[in-house]
Amino acid sequence: MGKLHSLIRYVVVACAFSSGSAAEGLAGSDRDLPVKKWLDVTFAEHATGPLLLDVFRPDDELRPAVLCLNGGFWAKGSKKFMHPLAEDLADRGYVAISSNYRLSGVAPAPAQLHDVQAAIRYLREHADEYAIYGVALDAKEIAGIYEGR
């Protein structure tokens, strides 16, 4: 089990918003834990500015992590759009991370993919700080949500 604790399990949740919130579908939490927050944590630096993420967690126990990404077709949006979902996931016992990436108008593809990979690397390197555990990310552990209309 030691090797498993050195790696992180991530579920990448990509949401594109038009109206409403993805968190609305998760209403009725099973837990009522106070949510701890780390906001605007720098995980990478570029000429266009720092890349930031926000971490939401219920307590100090080791927990699996969910990386929440605003969909926006890589062209618009903010990590803040994912806060309701991240807070709900934390209330349910997950470490939820909401991360920014460089938008396509600022940096052409595949910069967005590189930014997501940088966020995952940062979280692996800081897993102890945020009490994250799990296994390595692979294609079976990626989920997506689209809330377009």
Coordinates of N, CA and C in Angstrom, one line a residue:
M1 N 0.8 -1.2 0.0 CA 0.0 0.0 0.0 C 0.9 1.3 0.0
G2 N 2.2 1.2 0.4 CA 3.0 2.3 0.4 C 3.1 3.0 -0.9
K3 N 3.3 2.3 -2.0 CA 3.4 2.9 -3.3 C 2.1 3.7 -3.7
L4 N 1.0 3.1 -3.3 CA -0.3 3.7 -3.6 C -0.4 5.1 -3.0
H5 N 0.1 5.2 -1.7 CA 0.0 6.5 -1.0 C 0.9 7.6 -1.6
S6 N 1.9 7.2 -2.4 CA 2.8 8.2 -3.0 C 2.3 8.7 -4.4
L7 N 1.2 8.1 -4.8 CA 0.6 8.6 -6.1 C -0.8 9.1 -5.8
I8 N -1.4 9.8 -6.8 CA -2.7 10.4 -6.6 C -3.7 9.9 -7.6
R9 N -4.9 9.7 -7.1 CA -6.0 9.4 -8.0 C -6.8 10.7 -8.4
Y10 N -6.9 10.9 -9.6 CA -7.6 12.1 -10.0 C -8.8 11.8 -10.9
V11 N -9.8 12.4 -10.8 CA -10.9 12.4 -11.7 C -11.0 13.8 -12.3
V12 N -10.8 13.9 -13.6 CA -10.8 15.3 -14.2 C -12.3 15.5 -14.6
V13 N -12.9 16.6 -14.0 CA -14.2 16.9 -14.3 C -14.2 18.2 -15.1
A14 N -14.6 18.1 -16.4 CA -14.6 19.2 -17.2 C -16.1 19.7 -17.4
C15 N -16.4 20.9 -17.1 CA -17.7 21.4 -17.2 C -17.8 22.6 -18.1
A16 N -18.7 22.7 -19.0 CA -18.9 23.9 -19.8 C -20.3 24.4 -19.4
F17 N -20.3 25.7 -19.0 CA -21.5 26.3 -18.4 C -22.2 27.2 -19.4
S18 N -23.5 27.1 -19.5 CA -24.2 28.2 -20.2 C -25.1 28.9 -19.1
S19 N -25.8 28.1 -18.3 CA -26.6 28.7 -17.2 C -26.7 27.6 -16.2
G20 N -27.0 28.0 -14.9 CA -27.0 27.0 -13.9 C -25.7 26.6 -13.4
S21 N -25.6 25.5 -12.6 CA -24.4 25.0 -12.0 C -24.4 23.5 -12.0
A22 N -23.2 22.9 -12.3 CA -23.1 21.5 -12.2 C -23.3 21.0 -10.8
A23 N -23.1 21.8 -9.8 CA -23.2 21.3 -8.5 C -24.7 21.1 -8.1
E24 N -25.6 21.7 -8.9 CA -27.0 21.6 -8.6 C -27.5 20.1 -8.6
G25 N -26.8 19.3 -9.5 CA -27.1 17.9 -9.6 C -26.6 17.1 -8.4
L26 N -25.8 17.7 -7.6 CA -25.2 17.0 -6.4 C -25.8 17.4 -5.1
A27 N -26.9 18.1 -5.2 CA -27.6 18.7 -3.9 C -27.9 17.5 -3.0
G28 N -28.0 17.8 -1.7 CA -28.3 16.8 -0.7 C -27.1 16.0 -0.3
S29 N -26.1 16.7 0.2 CA -24.9 16.1 0.6 C -25.1 15.1 1.8
D30 N -24.3 14.0 1.7 CA -24.3 13.0 2.8 C -23.6 13.5 4.0
R31 N -22.8 14.5 3.9 CA -21.9 14.9 5.0 C -22.1 16.4 5.2
D32 N -21.8 16.8 6.4 CA -21.9 18.3 6.7 C -20.7 18.7 7.4
L33 N -19.6 18.6 6.6 CA -18.2 18.9 7.2 C -17.9 20.4 6.8
P34 N -17.2 21.1 7.7 CA -16.7 22.4 7.4 C -15.6 22.2 6.3
V35 N -15.6 23.1 5.3 CA -14.7 23.0 4.2 C -13.5 23.9 4.4
K36 N -12.3 23.4 4.3 CA -11.1 24.2 4.4 C -10.7 24.6 3.0
K37 N -10.2 25.8 2.8 CA -9.9 26.3 1.5 C -8.5 26.9 1.4
W38 N -7.8 26.6 0.3 CA -6.6 27.3 -0.1 C -6.9 27.9 -1.4
L39 N -6.9 29.2 -1.5 CA -7.3 29.9 -2.7 C -6.1 30.6 -3.4
D40 N -6.1 30.6 -4.7 CA -5.1 31.2 -5.5 C -3.7 30.7 -5.2
V41 N -3.5 29.4 -5.2 CA -2.2 28.8 -5.0 C -1.5 28.7 -6.4
T42 N -0.4 29.3 -6.5 CA 0.4 29.3 -7.8 C 1.0 27.9 -8.0
F43 N 0.7 27.3 -9.2 CA 1.2 26.0 -9.5 C 2.2 26.0 -10.7
A44 N 2.2 27.1 -11.4 CA 3.1 27.3 -12.6 C 3.2 28.8 -12.9
E45 N 4.3 29.1 -13.5 CA 4.5 30.5 -14.0 C 4.7 30.5 -15.5
H46 N 4.1 31.5 -16.2 CA 4.4 31.7 -17.6 C 4.5 33.1 -17.9
A47 N 5.0 33.5 -19.1 CA 5.1 34.9 -19.5 C 3.8 35.6 -19.4
T48 N 2.7 34.9 -19.6 CA 1.3 35.4 -19.5 C 0.8 35.6 -18.1
G49 N 1.6 35.1 -17.1 CA 1.2 35.2 -15.7 C 1.2 33.9 -15.0
P50 N 0.9 33.9 -13.7 CA 0.8 32.7 -12.9 C -0.4 31.9 -13.2
L51 N -0.3 30.6 -13.1 CA -1.5 29.7 -13.1 C -1.8 29.4 -11.7
L52 N -3.1 29.4 -11.4 CA -3.6 29.3 -10.0 C -4.6 28.2 -9.9
L53 N -4.6 27.6 -8.7 CA -5.6 26.6 -8.3 C -6.1 26.9 -6.9
D54 N -7.3 26.3 -6.7 CA -8.0 26.4 -5.4 C -8.2 25.0 -4.9
V55 N -7.9 24.8 -3.6 CA -8.1 23.5 -3.0 C -9.2 23.5 -1.9
F56 N -10.1 22.6 -2.0 CA -11.2 22.5 -1.0 C -11.1 21.1 -0.4
R57 N -11.1 21.0 1.0 CA -11.1 19.7 1.6 C -11.9 19.8 2.9
P58 N -12.5 18.6 3.3 CA -13.3 18.6 4.5 C -12.5 18.6 5.8
D59 N -11.4 18.0 5.9 CA -10.7 17.8 7.1 C -9.2 17.4 6.8
D60 N -8.5 16.9 7.8 CA -7.1 16.6 7.6 C -6.8 15.1 7.3
E61 N -7.8 14.3 7.1 CA -7.7 12.9 6.8 C -7.2 12.7 5.4
L62 N -6.5 11.6 5.1 CA -6.1 11.3 3.7 C -7.4 11.0 2.9
R63 N -7.5 11.6 1.7 CA -8.7 11.5 0.9 C -8.3 11.5 -0.6
P64 N -9.2 10.9 -1.4 CA -8.9 11.0 -2.9 C -9.2 12.4 -3.4
A65 N -8.7 12.7 -4.5 CA -8.8 14.1 -5.1 C -9.6 14.1 -6.4
V66 N -10.3 15.2 -6.6 CA -11.0 15.4 -7.9 C -10.5 16.7 -8.4
L67 N -10.0 16.7 -9.6 CA -9.6 18.0 -10.3 C -10.7 18.5 -11.1
C68 N -11.2 19.7 -10.8 CA -12.4 20.2 -11.5 C -11.9 21.3 -12.5
L69 N -12.2 21.2 -13.8 CA -11.8 22.1 -14.8 C -13.0 22.7 -15.4
N70 N -13.0 24.1 -15.6 CA -14.0 24.7 -16.3 C -13.9 24.3 -17.8
G71 N -15.0 23.9 -18.4 CA -14.9 23.5 -19.8 C -14.6 24.7 -20.7
G72 N -15.6 25.5 -21.0 CA -15.4 26.7 -21.8 C -14.7 26.6 -23.1
F73 N -14.6 25.3 -23.6 CA -14.0 25.0 -24.9 C -12.6 25.6 -24.9
W74 N -11.9 25.6 -23.8 CA -10.5 26.2 -23.6 C -10.4 27.6 -23.9
A75 N -11.6 28.3 -24.2 CA -11.5 29.7 -24.7 C -12.0 30.7 -23.7
K76 N -12.8 30.3 -22.7 CA -13.4 31.2 -21.7 C -13.7 30.5 -20.4
G77 N -13.8 31.3 -19.4 CA -14.2 30.8 -18.1 C -13.1 31.0 -17.1
S78 N -13.3 30.4 -15.9 CA -12.4 30.6 -14.7 C -12.6 29.4 -13.8
K79 N -11.6 29.2 -13.0 CA -11.7 28.2 -11.9 C -12.8 28.5 -11.0
K80 N -13.1 29.7 -10.8 CA -14.2 30.1 -9.9 C -15.6 29.5 -10.3
F81 N -15.8 29.2 -11.6 CA -17.0 28.6 -12.0 C -17.2 27.3 -11.4
M82 N -16.1 26.6 -11.0 CA -16.2 25.3 -10.4 C -16.3 25.2 -8.9
H83 N -16.2 26.4 -8.3 CA -16.3 26.4 -6.8 C -17.5 25.8 -6.2
P84 N -18.7 26.0 -6.7 CA -19.9 25.3 -6.1 C -19.7 23.7 -6.2
L85 N -19.2 23.2 -7.3 CA -19.0 21.8 -7.4 C -17.9 21.3 -6.5
A86 N -16.8 22.1 -6.4 CA -15.7 21.7 -5.6 C -16.1 21.7 -4.1
E87 N -16.9 22.7 -3.7 CA -17.4 22.7 -2.3 C -18.3 21.6 -2.0
D88 N -19.1 21.2 -2.9 CA -20.0 20.1 -2.7 C -19.2 18.8 -2.6
L89 N -18.2 18.6 -3.5 CA -17.4 17.4 -3.4 C -16.6 17.3 -2.1
A90 N -16.1 18.5 -1.6 CA -15.4 18.5 -0.3 C -16.4 18.1 0.8
D91 N -17.6 18.6 0.7 CA -18.6 18.3 1.7 C -18.9 16.8 1.7
R92 N -18.7 16.1 0.6 CA -18.9 14.7 0.4 C -17.7 13.9 0.8
G93 N -16.6 14.6 1.2 CA -15.4 13.8 1.6 C -14.2 13.8 0.7
Y94 N -14.3 14.5 -0.4 CA -13.2 14.5 -1.4 C -12.3 15.7 -1.2
V95 N -11.1 15.7 -1.6 CA -10.3 16.9 -1.8 C -10.6 17.3 -3.2
A96 N -11.1 18.5 -3.4 CA -11.5 19.0 -4.7 C -10.6 20.2 -5.1
I97 N -10.1 20.2 -6.3 CA -9.2 21.2 -6.8 C -9.8 21.8 -8.0
S98 N -9.9 23.2 -8.0 CA -10.4 23.9 -9.1 C -9.2 24.7 -9.7
S99 N -8.9 24.4 -10.9 CA -7.6 24.9 -11.5 C -7.9 25.8 -12.8
N100 N -7.1 26.8 -12.9 CA -7.1 27.6 -14.1 C -6.2 27.0 -15.1
Y101 N -6.3 27.4 -16.4 CA -5.4 27.1 -17.4 C -5.4 28.3 -18.4
R102 N -4.3 28.4 -19.2 CA -4.3 29.5 -20.1 C -5.3 29.3 -21.2
L103 N -6.1 30.3 -21.4 CA -7.2 30.2 -22.4 C -6.6 30.3 -23.8
S104 N -7.3 29.7 -24.8 CA -6.8 29.6 -26.1 C -6.5 31.0 -26.8
G105 N -7.2 32.0 -26.3 CA -6.9 33.4 -26.9 C -5.5 33.9 -26.4
V106 N -5.0 33.3 -25.3 CA -3.7 33.7 -24.7 C -2.6 32.8 -25.1
A107 N -2.9 31.5 -25.2 CA -1.8 30.6 -25.6 C -2.5 29.5 -26.5
P108 N -1.9 29.2 -27.7 CA -2.5 28.2 -28.5 C -2.4 26.8 -28.0
A109 N -3.2 25.9 -28.4 CA -3.1 24.5 -28.1 C -1.8 24.0 -28.5
P110 N -1.2 23.1 -27.8 CA -1.7 22.3 -26.7 C -1.4 22.9 -25.3
A111 N -1.2 24.2 -25.2 CA -0.9 24.9 -23.9 C -1.9 24.5 -22.8
Q112 N -3.1 24.3 -23.1 CA -4.1 24.0 -22.1 C -3.9 22.6 -21.5
L113 N -3.5 21.7 -22.4 CA -3.2 20.3 -21.9 C -2.0 20.4 -21.0
H114 N -1.0 21.1 -21.4 CA 0.3 21.3 -20.6 C -0.1 21.9 -19.2
D115 N -1.0 22.8 -19.2 CA -1.3 23.5 -17.9 C -2.0 22.5 -17.0
V116 N -2.9 21.6 -17.5 CA -3.6 20.6 -16.7 C -2.6 19.6 -16.2
Q117 N -1.6 19.2 -17.1 CA -0.6 18.3 -16.6 C 0.3 19.0 -15.5
A118 N 0.5 20.3 -15.6 CA 1.3 21.0 -14.6 C 0.5 21.0 -13.3
A119 N -0.8 21.2 -13.3 CA -1.6 21.1 -12.1 C -1.5 19.8 -11.5
I120 N -1.6 18.7 -12.3 CA -1.5 17.3 -11.7 C -0.1 17.1 -11.1
R121 N 0.9 17.5 -11.8 CA 2.3 17.4 -11.2 C 2.4 18.1 -9.9
Y122 N 1.9 19.4 -9.9 CA 2.0 20.1 -8.6 C 1.2 19.4 -7.5
L123 N 0.1 18.8 -7.8 CA -0.7 18.1 -6.7 C 0.0 16.9 -6.3
R124 N 0.6 16.2 -7.2 CA 1.4 15.0 -6.8 C 2.6 15.4 -5.9
E125 N 3.3 16.5 -6.2 CA 4.4 16.9 -5.4 C 4.0 17.5 -4.1
H126 N 2.7 17.9 -3.9 CA 2.2 18.5 -2.7 C 1.1 17.6 -2.1
A127 N 1.1 16.4 -2.4 CA 0.0 15.5 -1.9 C 0.0 15.4 -0.4
D128 N 1.2 15.4 0.2 CA 1.3 15.3 1.7 C 0.7 16.6 2.3
E129 N 0.9 17.7 1.7 CA 0.4 19.0 2.2 C -1.1 19.1 2.2
Y130 N -1.7 18.5 1.2 CA -3.2 18.5 1.1 C -3.8 17.2 1.5
A131 N -3.0 16.2 2.0 CA -3.5 14.9 2.5 C -4.3 14.2 1.4
I132 N -3.7 14.1 0.2 CA -4.3 13.4 -1.0 C -3.6 12.0 -1.1
Y133 N -4.4 11.0 -1.4 CA -3.9 9.7 -1.7 C -4.6 9.1 -2.9
G134 N -4.1 8.0 -3.4 CA -4.7 7.3 -4.5 C -3.7 6.6 -5.4
V135 N -4.0 6.5 -6.7 CA -3.2 5.9 -7.7 C -3.0 6.8 -8.9
A136 N -2.1 6.4 -9.8 CA -1.8 7.3 -10.9 C -3.0 7.5 -11.9
L137 N -3.0 8.6 -12.5 CA -4.1 8.9 -13.5 C -3.9 8.1 -14.7
D138 N -5.0 7.5 -15.2 CA -4.9 6.9 -16.5 C -6.3 7.1 -17.2
A139 N -6.5 6.7 -18.4 CA -7.7 7.0 -19.2 C -9.0 6.5 -18.5
K140 N -8.9 5.5 -17.7 CA -10.1 4.9 -17.0 C -10.5 5.8 -15.9
E141 N -9.7 6.8 -15.5 CA -10.0 7.6 -14.3 C -10.4 9.0 -14.7
I142 N -10.8 9.3 -15.9 CA -11.2 10.6 -16.4 C -12.6 10.6 -16.7
A143 N -13.3 11.5 -16.1 CA -14.8 11.7 -16.3 C -15.0 13.1 -16.9
G144 N -16.1 13.3 -17.5 CA -16.5 14.6 -18.0 C -17.9 14.9 -17.8
I145 N -18.3 16.1 -17.6 CA -19.6 16.6 -17.5 C -19.8 17.7 -18.5
Y146 N -20.8 17.7 -19.3 CA -21.1 18.9 -20.2 C -22.5 19.4 -19.8
E147 N -22.5 20.6 -19.5 CA -23.8 21.2 -19.1 C -24.2 22.3 -20.1
G148 N -23.9 22.1 -21.4 CA -24.3 23.1 -22.4 C -25.8 22.9 -22.7
R149 N -26.3 23.9 -23.4 CA -27.7 23.8 -23.8 C -27.8 24.1 -25.2

